[in-house]
Amino acid sequence: MEDHYPPKKPRPLTPSEIKEIEDAFEVVSQEIELVFESRRLDSEAS
């Protein structure tokens, strides 16, 4: 198997793929905020 340089450019994302990534990012961001919030409340309670 031979290597190809430079590497091929990835194909552009479709609008629906971009939307899917943005939605997933939004969900993850909200989950992270919830974790930080609950940890903050835990540390205030102790």
Coordinates of C-alpha atoms in Angstrom, one line a residue:
M1 CA 0.0 0.0 0.0
E2 CA 1.5 3.3 -1.0
D3 CA 1.1 6.5 0.9
H4 CA -0.3 9.6 -0.9
Y5 CA 1.2 12.9 -0.1
P6 CA -0.2 15.4 0.4
P7 CA -3.2 13.7 2.0
K8 CA -6.5 14.0 0.3
K9 CA -8.7 16.8 1.6
P10 CA -11.8 15.5 3.3
R11 CA -15.1 16.2 1.5
P12 CA -17.0 19.2 2.8
L13 CA -19.7 18.4 5.4
T14 CA -23.3 18.6 4.2
P15 CA -25.7 21.1 5.9
S16 CA -27.4 18.2 7.7
E17 CA -24.1 16.8 9.0
I18 CA -23.2 20.3 10.3
K19 CA -26.6 20.6 12.0
E20 CA -26.1 17.2 13.6
I21 CA -22.7 18.2 15.0
E22 CA -24.0 21.5 16.3
D23 CA -26.9 19.7 18.0
A24 CA -24.6 17.2 19.6
F25 CA -22.3 20.0 20.7
E26 CA -25.2 21.8 22.3
V27 CA -26.3 18.7 24.2
V28 CA -22.7 18.1 25.5
S29 CA -22.3 21.7 26.5
Q30 CA -25.6 21.6 28.5
E31 CA -24.5 18.3 30.2
I32 CA -21.2 19.8 31.2
E33 CA -22.9 22.9 32.6
L34 CA -25.1 20.7 34.7
V35 CA -22.1 18.7 36.1
F36 CA -20.3 22.0 37.0
E37 CA -23.5 23.3 38.6
S38 CA -24.1 20.2 40.7
R39 CA -20.4 20.1 41.8
R40 CA -20.6 23.8 42.8
L41 CA -23.8 23.1 44.8
D42 CA -22.1 20.1 46.4
S43 CA -19.0 22.1 47.4
E44 CA -21.3 24.9 48.8
A45 CA -23.3 22.4 50.8
S46 CA -20.2 20.9 52.5

